[in-house]
Amino acid sequence: MLLASVVAYLLVSVLIGLYVARNVSSAADYAVAGRHLSLPIVTATVFATWFGSETVLGISSTFVEEGLGGIVADPFGASMCLILAGLFIAPKIYRLNLLTLGDYYRVRYNRAVEIFCSACIVVSYLGWVAAQISALGLIFNVLTDGAVSQEWGMVIGASVVLIYTLFGGMLSVAILDFIQMVVIAAGLVYIMWIVADLAGGVGTVVDHAEAAGKLQFFPEEFSYVLWVPFVGAFLTMAFGSIPQQDIFQRISSAKDEKTAVRGAVLGGSMYFFFAFIPVFLAYGAIMIDPATFEAMVSEDSQMVLPNLVLMHTPVFAQIVFFGALISAIMSTSSATLLAPSVSFAENIVKNIYPKMDDKALLLTMRISVFVFTIIVVAFAINSESSIFEMVESAYEITLAAAFVPLVFGLYWSKATSQGAVASIVVGVSSWLIAKNFFPSEIWPPQLLGMVLGLFTMIIASLLPQLIEHRPALRDGVVHPH
């Protein structure tokens, strides 16, 4: 009954996505839903896009192992990213009426910055999408009691998401995100009520977590050895995920500027609060059945939550939980498949074939979605990283390369194209060198890349202007230029 219900839910999702896809007739419809989404839909698609496998399975399992300080990147950094993007990026970006974030880099700087930043953005999605596909494989494996391997589960899950994303684009994704947000919110609150009752109440679980030291958020000692990695993890998500196409799409899909701002802030706030429900559920499992779940934590903590529901809740609760979990993963998967594919088509392929018309661009976007899905599935099958690690590492390159040119371009009038190019080169080079040749558990390479890129942007932008306006010395006399 559980498996049949999940399959039925997947089929209904595909049918809704394909039905909505009938209204997609242009690249703008496909990429930014025609720029007419209302506040509830924008809020839902922001929330549902980020509430994925790492939120339900990754954050919860990391908390059980490392406590509150271990999840500083997500949900603390992730929710802050959405709120900052809504308050400071959305108002300026929305007015530009662009198709992709890569278009902004071209308009503000030049095509070289557009292509390189777009390439970095596309690459950054590989780990994030792979995490969702891995989670789908895990779910199918659990639901079929091992009859479907995780690898085949990944293929099946990716195929379902591919169908409606391929045809409907942002329009189908946004409508399904709204439905999936309702399923996620209602489902998790219901499961929380059941687990709280089994564990002796919310207060009992919180008190137990506090006594075990799991609610310690900040490092215990004021030492750079502890604080630098802590701050680096937070900034990687809070800043590194701002220059992302999925955020840009949701901002640009809104019907007006106020809706774009409010939708991002509300979606980010909802994400922060609902992210703690899986944390509560996973820790509650330790109290309900210590012997079973403590052994599971040491082996694979990502399995705690699914097995808690399967072993200690009625069938209806299982249907609700896995419906919510699959909704979370599908909403994130569709968004993270669409975003890099649209960027690749608009900002890389279109630069190679500049005479491409709107119909050809739309076809290129769909082909890109298909090809990117195949690449991601192959990557997910061969990856040995956890879901949380794949997502956390996804934003390193965008923090080192794309964050500084975006923010300085919006808020510093003296930022120049040569400054942006130099910032990207120095930021990415220092990140790669530090990551591969001088690995450190204290100094995050991506944070080093961002800081050096920031200073390079300032120096490289100002230096030519200073040289141009300096006095010239001729015949022993100072002559202004």
mmCIF file of N, CA and C in Angstrom, residues 34-39 42 94 250-260:
data_model
loop_
_atom_site.group_PDB
_atom_site.id
_atom_site.type_symbol
_atom_site.label_atom_id
_atom_site.label_comp_id
_atom_site.label_asym_id
_atom_site.label_seq_id
_atom_site.Cartn_x
_atom_site.Cartn_y
_atom_site.Cartn_z
ATOM 1 N N GLY A 34 7.208 33.319 -17.594
ATOM 2 C CA GLY A 34 6.524 34.481 -18.142
ATOM 3 C C GLY A 34 6.472 35.675 -17.215
ATOM 4 N N ARG A 35 7.160 35.628 -16.075
ATOM 5 C CA ARG A 35 7.212 36.728 -15.097
ATOM 6 C C ARG A 35 5.820 37.144 -14.615
ATOM 7 N N HIS A 36 4.990 36.174 -14.212
ATOM 8 C CA HIS A 36 3.665 36.556 -13.707
ATOM 9 C C HIS A 36 3.225 35.720 -12.497
ATOM 10 N N LEU A 37 4.174 35.171 -11.730
ATOM 11 C CA LEU A 37 3.815 34.348 -10.579
ATOM 12 C C LEU A 37 3.407 35.221 -9.389
ATOM 13 N N SER A 38 2.380 34.771 -8.658
ATOM 14 C CA SER A 38 1.870 35.506 -7.501
ATOM 15 C C SER A 38 2.727 35.226 -6.267
ATOM 16 N N LEU A 39 2.475 35.969 -5.174
ATOM 17 C CA LEU A 39 3.265 35.826 -3.948
ATOM 18 C C LEU A 39 3.204 34.414 -3.358
ATOM 19 N N VAL A 42 5.456 32.205 -5.578
ATOM 20 C CA VAL A 42 6.887 32.541 -5.451
ATOM 21 C C VAL A 42 7.415 32.054 -4.101
ATOM 22 N N TYR A 94 15.548 42.360 -10.420
ATOM 23 C CA TYR A 94 14.224 42.255 -11.059
ATOM 24 C C TYR A 94 14.022 43.346 -12.095
ATOM 25 N N ARG A 250 13.501 32.415 -9.530
ATOM 26 C CA ARG A 250 12.346 32.636 -8.676
ATOM 27 C C ARG A 250 12.082 34.123 -8.465
ATOM 28 N N ILE A 251 13.153 34.899 -8.359
ATOM 29 C CA ILE A 251 12.999 36.343 -8.249
ATOM 30 C C ILE A 251 12.414 36.914 -9.542
ATOM 31 N N SER A 252 12.949 36.476 -10.659
ATOM 32 C CA SER A 252 12.531 37.019 -11.954
ATOM 33 C C SER A 252 11.172 36.515 -12.410
ATOM 34 N N SER A 253 10.686 35.417 -11.822
ATOM 35 C CA SER A 253 9.392 34.863 -12.213
ATOM 36 C C SER A 253 8.222 35.578 -11.553
ATOM 37 N N ALA A 254 8.507 36.404 -10.552
ATOM 38 C CA ALA A 254 7.449 37.109 -9.829
ATOM 39 C C ALA A 254 6.748 38.131 -10.727
ATOM 40 N N LYS A 255 5.512 38.441 -10.372
ATOM 41 C CA LYS A 255 4.732 39.361 -11.211
ATOM 42 C C LYS A 255 5.178 40.813 -11.061
ATOM 43 N N ASP A 256 5.830 41.154 -9.919
ATOM 44 C CA ASP A 256 6.356 42.502 -9.741
ATOM 45 C C ASP A 256 7.494 42.470 -8.720
ATOM 46 N N GLU A 257 8.126 43.621 -8.527
ATOM 47 C CA GLU A 257 9.305 43.698 -7.671
ATOM 48 C C GLU A 257 8.986 43.371 -6.210
ATOM 49 N N LYS A 258 7.871 43.880 -5.698
ATOM 50 C CA LYS A 258 7.508 43.619 -4.303
ATOM 51 C C LYS A 258 7.283 42.132 -4.060
ATOM 52 N N THR A 259 6.663 41.476 -5.018
ATOM 53 C CA THR A 259 6.421 40.037 -4.894
ATOM 54 C C THR A 259 7.736 39.273 -4.890
ATOM 55 N N ALA A 260 8.687 39.708 -5.701
ATOM 56 C CA ALA A 260 9.996 39.056 -5.744
ATOM 57 C C ALA A 260 10.696 39.155 -4.396
#
